[in-house]
Tab-separated table of C-alpha atoms in Angstrom:
chain	number	residue	atom	x	y	z
A	727	MET	CA	0.059	0.041	0.062
A	728	ALA	CA	2.711	2.364	0.967
A	729	ASP	CA	4.533	1.494	-2.335
A	730	ASN	CA	1.647	2.176	-4.282
A	731	ASN	CA	1.400	5.600	-2.686
A	732	LYS	CA	5.065	6.388	-3.287
A	733	LYS	CA	4.526	5.332	-7.099
A	734	GLY	CA	1.407	7.559	-7.208
A	735	LYS	CA	3.300	10.457	-5.698
A	736	PHE	CA	6.337	9.783	-8.300
A	737	LYS	CA	4.031	9.794	-11.213
A	738	ILE	CA	2.369	12.910	-10.266
A	739	GLY	CA	5.787	14.676	-9.570
A	740	SER	CA	7.064	13.394	-13.048
A	741	ILE	CA	4.033	14.689	-14.704
A	742	ILE	CA	4.269	18.237	-13.138
A	743	ARG	CA	8.091	18.175	-14.156
A	744	ASN	CA	7.070	17.316	-17.697
A	745	LEU	CA	4.341	20.025	-17.863
A	746	VAL	CA	6.748	22.622	-16.575
A	747	LEU	CA	9.553	21.613	-19.069
A	748	ILE	CA	6.996	21.362	-21.853
A	749	LEU	CA	5.793	24.928	-20.795
A	750	ALA	CA	9.360	26.477	-20.672
A	751	VAL	CA	10.183	24.846	-24.072
A	752	GLY	CA	7.023	26.565	-25.319
A	753	ILE	CA	7.845	29.772	-23.931
A	754	PHE	CA	11.239	29.693	-25.282
A	755	CYS	CA	10.073	28.743	-28.611
A	756	TYR	CA	7.397	31.507	-28.809
A	757	SER	CA	10.003	34.076	-27.649
A	758	GLY	CA	12.295	33.039	-30.312
A	759	TYR	CA	9.656	33.187	-32.869
A	760	GLN	CA	8.725	36.806	-31.608
A	761	LEU	CA	12.574	37.753	-31.746
A	762	ILE	CA	12.813	36.362	-35.217
A	763	THR	CA	9.717	38.272	-36.341
A	764	ILE	CA	10.905	41.520	-34.936
A	765	TYR	CA	14.351	41.142	-36.498
A	766	MET	CA	12.824	40.250	-39.923
A	767	GLU	CA	10.605	43.421	-39.487
A	768	TYR	CA	13.598	45.548	-38.549
A	769	LYS	CA	15.450	44.170	-41.552
A	770	GLU	CA	12.727	44.598	-44.104
A	771	GLY	CA	12.295	48.162	-43.159
A	772	SER	CA	15.988	48.889	-43.180
A	773	ASP	CA	16.343	47.247	-46.344
A	774	GLU	CA	13.476	49.296	-47.958
A	775	TYR	CA	14.766	52.512	-47.080
A	776	GLN	CA	18.549	51.789	-47.756
A	777	ASP	CA	17.009	50.765	-51.356
A	778	LEU	CA	15.545	54.263	-51.757
A	779	GLU	CA	18.673	55.881	-51.162
A	780	LYS	CA	19.655	55.380	-55.060
A	781	TYR	CA	17.134	58.147	-55.709
A	782	VAL	CA	19.087	60.599	-53.628
A	783	ASP	CA	22.657	62.195	-53.402
A	784	VAL	CA	22.154	64.662	-50.451
A	785	ALA	CA	26.040	64.931	-49.213
A	786	ALA	CA	27.304	67.084	-52.031
A	787	ASN	CA	25.120	70.276	-50.885
A	788	SER	CA	26.188	69.950	-47.393
A	789	SER	CA	28.576	71.727	-45.171
A	790	ASN	CA	30.360	68.537	-45.139
A	791	ALA	CA	31.251	68.769	-48.878
A	792	GLU	CA	33.012	72.222	-49.429
A	793	THR	CA	33.738	71.271	-53.208
A	794	GLU	CA	32.236	69.438	-55.918
A	795	LYS	CA	35.298	67.131	-56.045
A	796	GLN	CA	34.516	65.724	-52.741
A	797	ILE	CA	31.499	63.932	-54.126
A	798	PRO	CA	32.286	60.069	-54.253
A	799	GLU	CA	33.234	59.078	-57.514
A	800	GLU	CA	30.982	56.094	-57.440
A	801	LYS	CA	27.994	58.612	-57.611
A	802	LYS	CA	29.074	60.153	-60.812
A	803	ASP	CA	28.155	58.868	-64.249
A	804	PRO	CA	31.376	57.156	-65.425
A	805	ASP	CA	30.274	57.452	-68.982
A	806	VAL	CA	29.775	61.071	-68.820
A	807	PRO	CA	32.505	63.413	-68.976
A	808	GLU	CA	32.797	65.631	-65.887
A	809	GLU	CA	32.685	68.816	-67.933
A	810	THR	CA	29.589	67.751	-69.541
A	811	GLU	CA	27.945	66.467	-66.567
A	812	ILE	CA	28.162	69.862	-64.705
A	813	ASN	CA	27.943	72.213	-67.631
A	814	MET	CA	27.089	75.110	-65.217
A	815	GLU	CA	28.780	77.918	-63.684
A	816	GLU	CA	31.806	77.803	-61.345
A	817	THR	CA	30.594	76.389	-57.831
A	818	ASN	CA	31.197	78.509	-54.713
A	819	VAL	CA	30.280	78.027	-50.951
A	820	ASP	CA	27.902	80.323	-49.003
A	821	GLU	CA	28.191	81.587	-45.418
A	822	PHE	CA	26.195	78.089	-44.362
A	823	GLY	CA	28.807	75.880	-45.931
A	824	THR	CA	26.430	75.019	-48.906
A	825	VAL	CA	27.824	74.351	-52.224
A	826	ILE	CA	26.111	76.748	-54.738
A	827	ILE	CA	26.218	77.413	-58.301
A	828	GLY	CA	27.580	80.875	-59.062
A	829	ASP	CA	27.092	83.547	-56.606
A	830	LEU	CA	24.065	84.616	-54.185
A	831	VAL	CA	21.536	86.870	-55.613
A	832	ASP	CA	19.474	89.297	-53.510
A	833	SER	CA	15.778	88.441	-54.302
A	834	GLU	CA	14.672	92.171	-54.149
A	835	GLU	CA	17.473	93.212	-56.790
A	836	LEU	CA	16.260	90.316	-59.037
A	837	GLU	CA	12.730	91.453	-58.782
A	838	ASP	CA	13.963	95.037	-59.578
A	839	THR	CA	15.710	94.025	-62.844
A	840	GLU	CA	12.589	92.437	-63.882
A	841	GLN	CA	10.370	95.624	-63.283
A	842	GLU	CA	10.155	98.760	-65.740
A	843	GLY	CA	10.052	101.132	-62.649
A	844	SER	CA	13.632	100.646	-61.583
A	845	GLU	CA	14.276	104.371	-61.242
A	846	ALA	CA	11.366	104.721	-58.720
A	847	HIS	CA	13.015	102.070	-56.688
A	848	VAL	CA	16.498	103.748	-56.617
A	849	SER	CA	14.763	106.892	-55.455
A	850	LEU	CA	13.103	105.207	-52.782
A	851	ASN	CA	16.492	103.627	-51.411
A	852	GLU	CA	18.100	107.012	-51.740
A	853	ASN	CA	15.325	108.516	-49.670
A	854	GLU	CA	15.631	105.633	-47.043
A	855	THR	CA	19.309	106.279	-46.991
A	856	THR	CA	18.757	110.017	-46.157
A	857	GLN	CA	16.331	109.104	-43.337
A	858	SER	CA	18.568	106.507	-41.679
A	859	ALA	CA	21.485	109.239	-41.729
A	860	GLU	CA	19.215	111.627	-39.885
A	861	SER	CA	18.046	109.262	-37.263
A	862	SER	CA	20.135	106.556	-35.610
A	863	ASP	CA	16.932	105.213	-34.192
A	864	ALA	CA	15.415	104.875	-37.381
A	865	ALA	CA	18.670	103.057	-38.444
A	866	GLU	CA	18.418	100.598	-35.594
A	867	LYS	CA	14.887	99.889	-36.120
A	868	SER	CA	15.349	99.209	-39.820
A	869	LYS	CA	18.286	96.950	-38.885
A	870	LYS	CA	16.062	95.033	-36.411
A	871	GLU	CA	13.500	94.745	-39.149
A	872	LYS	CA	15.803	93.468	-41.594
A	873	LYS	CA	16.807	90.722	-39.336
A	874	ALA	CA	13.231	89.859	-38.665
A	875	THR	CA	12.619	89.139	-42.388
A	876	PRO	CA	11.475	85.754	-43.158
A	877	VAL	CA	13.256	83.448	-45.440
A	878	ILE	CA	10.395	82.366	-47.277
A	879	GLU	CA	6.810	83.217	-47.489
A	880	GLU	CA	3.787	81.683	-49.116
A	881	LYS	CA	2.078	83.115	-52.189
A	882	GLU	CA	-1.738	83.133	-52.815
A	883	ASP	CA	-1.525	80.183	-55.121
A	884	GLY	CA	0.149	78.007	-52.323
A	885	SER	CA	3.624	78.301	-53.837
A	886	VAL	CA	6.824	79.586	-51.899
A	887	LYS	CA	8.599	82.751	-52.633
A	888	ILE	CA	12.002	83.088	-51.535
A	889	LEU	CA	13.097	86.326	-49.509
A	890	GLY	CA	16.611	87.762	-48.887
A	891	LYS	CA	19.521	86.033	-50.519
A	892	ILE	CA	18.894	83.282	-53.339
A	893	GLY	CA	21.352	80.406	-53.816
A	894	LYS	CA	21.140	77.896	-56.672
A	895	VAL	CA	22.148	74.178	-56.017
A	896	LYS	CA	22.274	71.110	-57.965
A	897	LYS	CA	19.335	68.780	-57.970
A	898	ARG	CA	19.775	65.953	-55.453
A	899	VAL	CA	16.548	64.061	-55.356
A	900	ASP	CA	14.508	62.213	-57.831
A	901	PHE	CA	11.181	63.090	-56.645
A	902	GLU	CA	9.517	61.919	-59.949
A	903	GLU	CA	10.740	58.369	-59.352
A	904	LEU	CA	9.798	58.503	-55.746
A	905	LYS	CA	6.324	59.802	-56.429
A	906	LYS	CA	5.793	56.708	-58.344
A	907	ILE	CA	6.579	54.575	-55.289
A	908	ASN	CA	4.498	56.757	-52.862
A	909	PRO	CA	2.693	59.931	-54.114
A	910	GLU	CA	2.383	61.066	-50.655
A	911	ILE	CA	6.118	62.227	-50.356
A	912	ILE	CA	6.386	65.808	-49.613
A	913	GLY	CA	10.116	65.892	-49.028
A	914	TRP	CA	13.438	64.364	-47.979
A	915	LEU	CA	15.207	64.825	-44.651
A	916	TYR	CA	19.105	64.683	-44.246
A	917	VAL	CA	20.820	65.466	-40.931
A	918	GLU	CA	24.191	66.461	-41.757
A	919	ALA	CA	25.705	65.427	-38.361
A	920	ILE	CA	23.985	61.825	-38.468
A	921	ASP	CA	24.305	60.527	-41.938
A	922	GLU	CA	21.920	57.607	-40.903
A	923	ILE	CA	18.835	60.172	-40.711
A	924	ASN	CA	18.266	60.283	-44.522
A	925	TYR	CA	14.766	59.526	-45.272
A	926	PRO	CA	11.837	60.563	-47.258
A	927	ILE	CA	9.193	62.653	-45.624
A	928	VAL	CA	5.458	61.778	-46.112
A	929	GLN	CA	2.156	63.297	-45.099
A	930	THR	CA	-1.382	61.816	-44.968
A	931	ASP	CA	-4.532	62.793	-43.193
A	932	ASP	CA	-4.050	60.401	-40.346
A	933	ASN	CA	-0.898	60.571	-38.244
A	934	ALA	CA	-1.381	57.018	-37.002
A	935	TYR	CA	-1.010	55.605	-40.268
A	936	TYR	CA	2.630	56.048	-41.053
A	937	LEU	CA	3.356	54.933	-37.421
A	938	SER	CA	3.078	51.350	-38.469
A	939	HIS	CA	3.486	51.786	-42.345
A	940	THR	CA	6.918	52.228	-44.453
A	941	PHE	CA	7.174	54.563	-47.534
A	942	LYS	CA	6.042	51.791	-49.657
A	943	LYS	CA	3.012	51.299	-47.202
A	944	THR	CA	4.143	47.984	-46.038
A	945	ASP	CA	2.825	47.299	-42.614
A	946	ASN	CA	5.898	47.376	-40.388
A	947	ILE	CA	7.110	48.490	-36.876
A	948	ALA	CA	9.669	50.900	-38.681
A	949	GLY	CA	6.860	53.209	-39.864
A	950	SER	CA	7.846	56.329	-41.822
A	951	ILE	CA	9.343	59.729	-41.244
A	952	PHE	CA	6.212	61.873	-41.538
A	953	LEU	CA	4.957	65.522	-41.399
A	954	ASP	CA	2.059	66.248	-38.901
A	955	CYS	CA	-1.132	65.797	-40.701
A	956	ASP	CA	-2.323	69.440	-39.844
A	957	THR	CA	0.846	71.299	-41.108
A	958	LYS	CA	1.212	72.655	-44.544
A	959	PRO	CA	3.497	70.550	-46.844
A	960	ASN	CA	5.626	73.549	-47.971
A	961	PHE	CA	6.950	74.327	-44.635
A	962	THR	CA	5.872	78.054	-44.561
A	963	GLU	CA	4.089	77.775	-41.110
A	964	ALA	CA	5.834	79.070	-37.817
A	965	ASN	CA	6.628	75.490	-36.618
A	966	SER	CA	6.508	72.299	-38.693
A	967	VAL	CA	6.642	69.029	-36.777
A	968	ILE	CA	8.046	65.659	-38.039
A	969	TYR	CA	7.809	62.339	-36.487
A	970	GLY	CA	9.863	59.243	-36.465
A	971	HIS	CA	10.329	56.064	-34.544
A	972	ASN	CA	13.349	55.644	-32.202
A	973	MET	CA	14.168	52.244	-33.343
A	974	LYS	CA	16.554	49.952	-31.430
A	975	ASN	CA	18.685	49.280	-34.425
A	976	GLY	CA	19.322	52.984	-34.952
A	977	SER	CA	17.222	53.404	-38.133
A	978	MET	CA	14.478	56.069	-38.521
A	979	PHE	CA	15.088	58.509	-35.585
A	980	GLY	CA	16.868	55.937	-33.559
A	981	LYS	CA	20.234	57.966	-33.654
A	982	LEU	CA	18.479	61.651	-33.135
A	983	ASN	CA	19.222	61.408	-29.484
A	984	GLN	CA	22.964	61.754	-30.154
A	985	PHE	CA	22.334	65.262	-30.079
A	986	TYR	CA	22.517	64.983	-26.379
A	987	ASP	CA	26.151	65.153	-26.834
A	988	GLU	CA	27.500	68.474	-27.840
A	989	GLU	CA	30.058	66.798	-30.174
A	990	THR	CA	27.306	65.770	-32.549
A	991	TYR	CA	26.156	69.492	-32.805
A	992	GLU	CA	29.827	70.577	-33.187
A	993	LYS	CA	30.168	68.244	-36.020
A	994	SER	CA	27.514	70.069	-37.860
A	995	LYS	CA	24.349	72.156	-36.635
A	996	TYR	CA	22.624	71.966	-39.843
A	997	PHE	CA	19.803	69.615	-41.448
A	998	TRP	CA	18.121	69.780	-44.686
A	999	ILE	CA	14.581	69.494	-46.037
A	1000	TYR	CA	14.561	68.883	-49.766
A	1001	THR	CA	11.372	69.554	-51.672
A	1002	GLU	CA	10.657	68.885	-55.421
A	1003	ASP	CA	11.035	72.830	-56.097
A	1004	LEU	CA	13.273	74.213	-53.221
A	1005	TYR	CA	15.897	72.899	-50.753
A	1006	TYR	CA	15.554	74.292	-47.259
A	1007	LYS	CA	18.635	74.345	-44.794
A	1008	TYR	CA	17.924	74.461	-41.081
A	1009	GLU	CA	20.097	75.494	-38.312
A	1010	ILE	CA	19.773	73.662	-34.895
A	1011	PHE	CA	19.116	75.785	-31.938
A	1012	SER	CA	17.353	73.302	-29.545
A	1013	CYS	CA	17.860	69.889	-28.423
A	1014	THR	CA	15.859	68.739	-25.362
A	1015	GLU	CA	13.412	66.307	-23.748
A	1016	VAL	CA	9.822	67.266	-23.546
A	1017	GLY	CA	6.413	65.861	-22.364
A	1018	ALA	CA	4.289	63.927	-24.954
A	1019	ILE	CA	1.938	66.706	-24.810
A	1020	SER	CA	4.006	69.658	-24.766
A	1021	GLU	CA	4.264	73.354	-26.108
A	1022	SER	CA	7.168	72.213	-28.433
A	1023	TYR	CA	4.461	71.043	-30.794
A	1024	GLN	CA	2.579	74.210	-30.813
A	1025	ARG	CA	2.276	75.054	-34.622
A	1026	GLN	CA	0.600	78.669	-34.648
A	1027	PHE	CA	0.912	81.695	-32.559
A	1028	GLU	CA	-1.216	84.613	-32.191
A	1029	THR	CA	1.189	87.270	-32.004
A	1030	LYS	CA	4.728	87.658	-33.043
A	1031	TRP	CA	5.577	88.380	-29.240
A	1032	GLU	CA	4.169	84.932	-28.344
A	1033	PHE	CA	6.348	83.315	-30.828
A	1034	GLU	CA	9.465	85.255	-29.794
A	1035	ASP	CA	8.718	84.106	-26.090
A	1036	TYR	CA	8.152	80.488	-27.300
A	1037	LEU	CA	11.556	80.314	-29.332
A	1038	LYS	CA	13.342	81.805	-26.099
A	1039	ARG	CA	12.099	79.281	-23.940
A	1040	MET	CA	12.971	76.546	-26.278
A	1041	GLN	CA	16.298	77.627	-26.752
A	1042	GLU	CA	16.877	78.211	-23.041
A	1043	ASN	CA	15.567	74.512	-22.292
A	1044	SER	CA	18.120	73.005	-24.651
A	1045	VAL	CA	20.367	70.385	-23.110
A	1046	ILE	CA	23.305	71.895	-25.571
A	1047	LYS	CA	24.143	75.721	-25.662
A	1048	THR	CA	23.193	77.327	-29.012
A	1049	ASP	CA	23.994	80.950	-30.084
A	1050	THR	CA	21.571	81.089	-33.061
A	1051	GLU	CA	19.826	84.460	-33.256
A	1052	LEU	CA	15.931	83.873	-33.310
A	1053	THR	CA	13.179	86.152	-34.195
A	1054	SER	CA	9.563	86.185	-34.953
A	1055	ALA	CA	9.882	86.088	-38.662
A	1056	ASP	CA	11.611	82.625	-38.364
A	1057	LYS	CA	10.180	79.396	-39.605
A	1058	ILE	CA	11.106	76.292	-37.642
A	1059	VAL	CA	11.022	72.826	-37.935
A	1060	THR	CA	10.855	70.141	-34.899
A	1061	LEU	CA	11.972	66.756	-35.315
A	1062	SER	CA	10.401	64.571	-32.611
A	1063	THR	CA	10.881	60.869	-31.576
A	1064	CYS	CA	9.874	58.728	-28.546
A	1065	THR	CA	12.312	57.709	-25.427
A	1066	ALA	CA	12.224	54.788	-23.074
A	1067	SER	CA	9.542	56.493	-21.212
A	1068	SER	CA	6.168	56.399	-22.550
A	1069	ASP	CA	5.418	60.250	-21.761
A	1070	VAL	CA	8.807	61.737	-22.806
A	1071	ARG	CA	10.109	62.657	-26.163
A	1072	PHE	CA	13.325	64.000	-27.434
A	1073	VAL	CA	13.109	66.810	-29.898
A	1074	VAL	CA	15.572	68.864	-32.034
A	1075	GLN	CA	14.525	72.172	-33.460
A	1076	GLY	CA	15.958	74.196	-36.416
A	1077	LYS	CA	15.374	77.546	-37.841
A	1078	LEU	CA	15.408	77.924	-41.740
A	1079	VAL	CA	18.231	79.833	-42.607
A	1080	ARG	CA	18.204	79.833	-46.395
A	1081	ALA	CA	16.093	78.279	-49.193
A	1082	TYR	CA	17.791	77.318	-52.397
A	1083	GLN	CA	16.469	77.070	-56.108
A	1084	VAL	CA	17.065	73.651	-57.507
A	1085	VAL	CA	19.068	73.340	-60.898
A	1086	ASP	CA	18.708	70.036	-62.867
A	1087	PRO	CA	22.084	69.370	-64.393
A	1088	ASP	CA	20.474	66.926	-66.910
A	1089	LYS	CA	17.805	69.772	-67.925
A	1090	THR	CA	20.614	72.313	-68.225
A	1091	LYS	CA	22.595	70.228	-70.370
A	1092	ASN	CA	19.859	69.489	-72.619
A	1093	ASP	CA	18.805	73.222	-72.881
A	1094	THR	CA	22.480	73.920	-73.662
A	1095	GLU	CA	22.600	71.484	-76.519
A	1096	LYS	CA	19.346	72.740	-78.092
């Protein structure tokens, strides 16, 4: 009888041990499956975006490439002689380190040459000069107003007009081909200090969509880099907000938090937004952690003083110190990503310092040959 009890207890213990072992193996297999699934999603997302880079050659316009000869040779067409490929004016470098074609042109001077009443404009300038000489206060006011001049403004038809200095740069993004893949593309983002942040920007009427869909609209945890759905796609608003995931493999905005380190900022304080018609260059003035619901995401302001106060607070809250001059006329972009905390975000903000006209070398070559 005692032996039977012992055997019964042994069988029960053995069954329990086997069940625990089976359960452990099951959990291990499921965890392994989940890890493989996540890895495959990461890889698929990364592969897709790497494939898109064939439509882009962004580095040559950046501060890190001061002359045309620094463009990697493999990015040039070996079958086209260098002189024929460029076939444009001599290149220069502007004060923001951008390789431009020819010299900068003042937008007002350009408009004057296209208008018949140029004498009246000269007379007006002479009058303004006389008045400024008579009053130092007026001169100082004029200087401040000049500093507060926006770089761009939106026209009535929704197009964008460049104000101030105009520079021309070579075409670097093939939007024609990219639009065939996804017509919702509105730009391309490139961060000079972090080469890996080199992605198309999309926009749709639902911010949630591109949190889980790639540029090719594939369901994937990498998502996309996307502009807030309520923001104008021409970047003429006071604050345009762009979102991207903080991926563990460093893709998307996974390396944006490198701006916690001042060395990253010192490497380059600029990022680019390339659109089909204009290329925008931004100077970073703030990098900081904010709440998921924060004033950092405020897009519109009732008065210029409200916007000035906002810019001042953003710069003061930055984890790195910047000396960027900010005015109420500025147009800024906020790059936002998540952190380890669900209610904390990391944002990098930059002000537009110059908009460039885009010149297509192939089109210029064809026009010359006609």
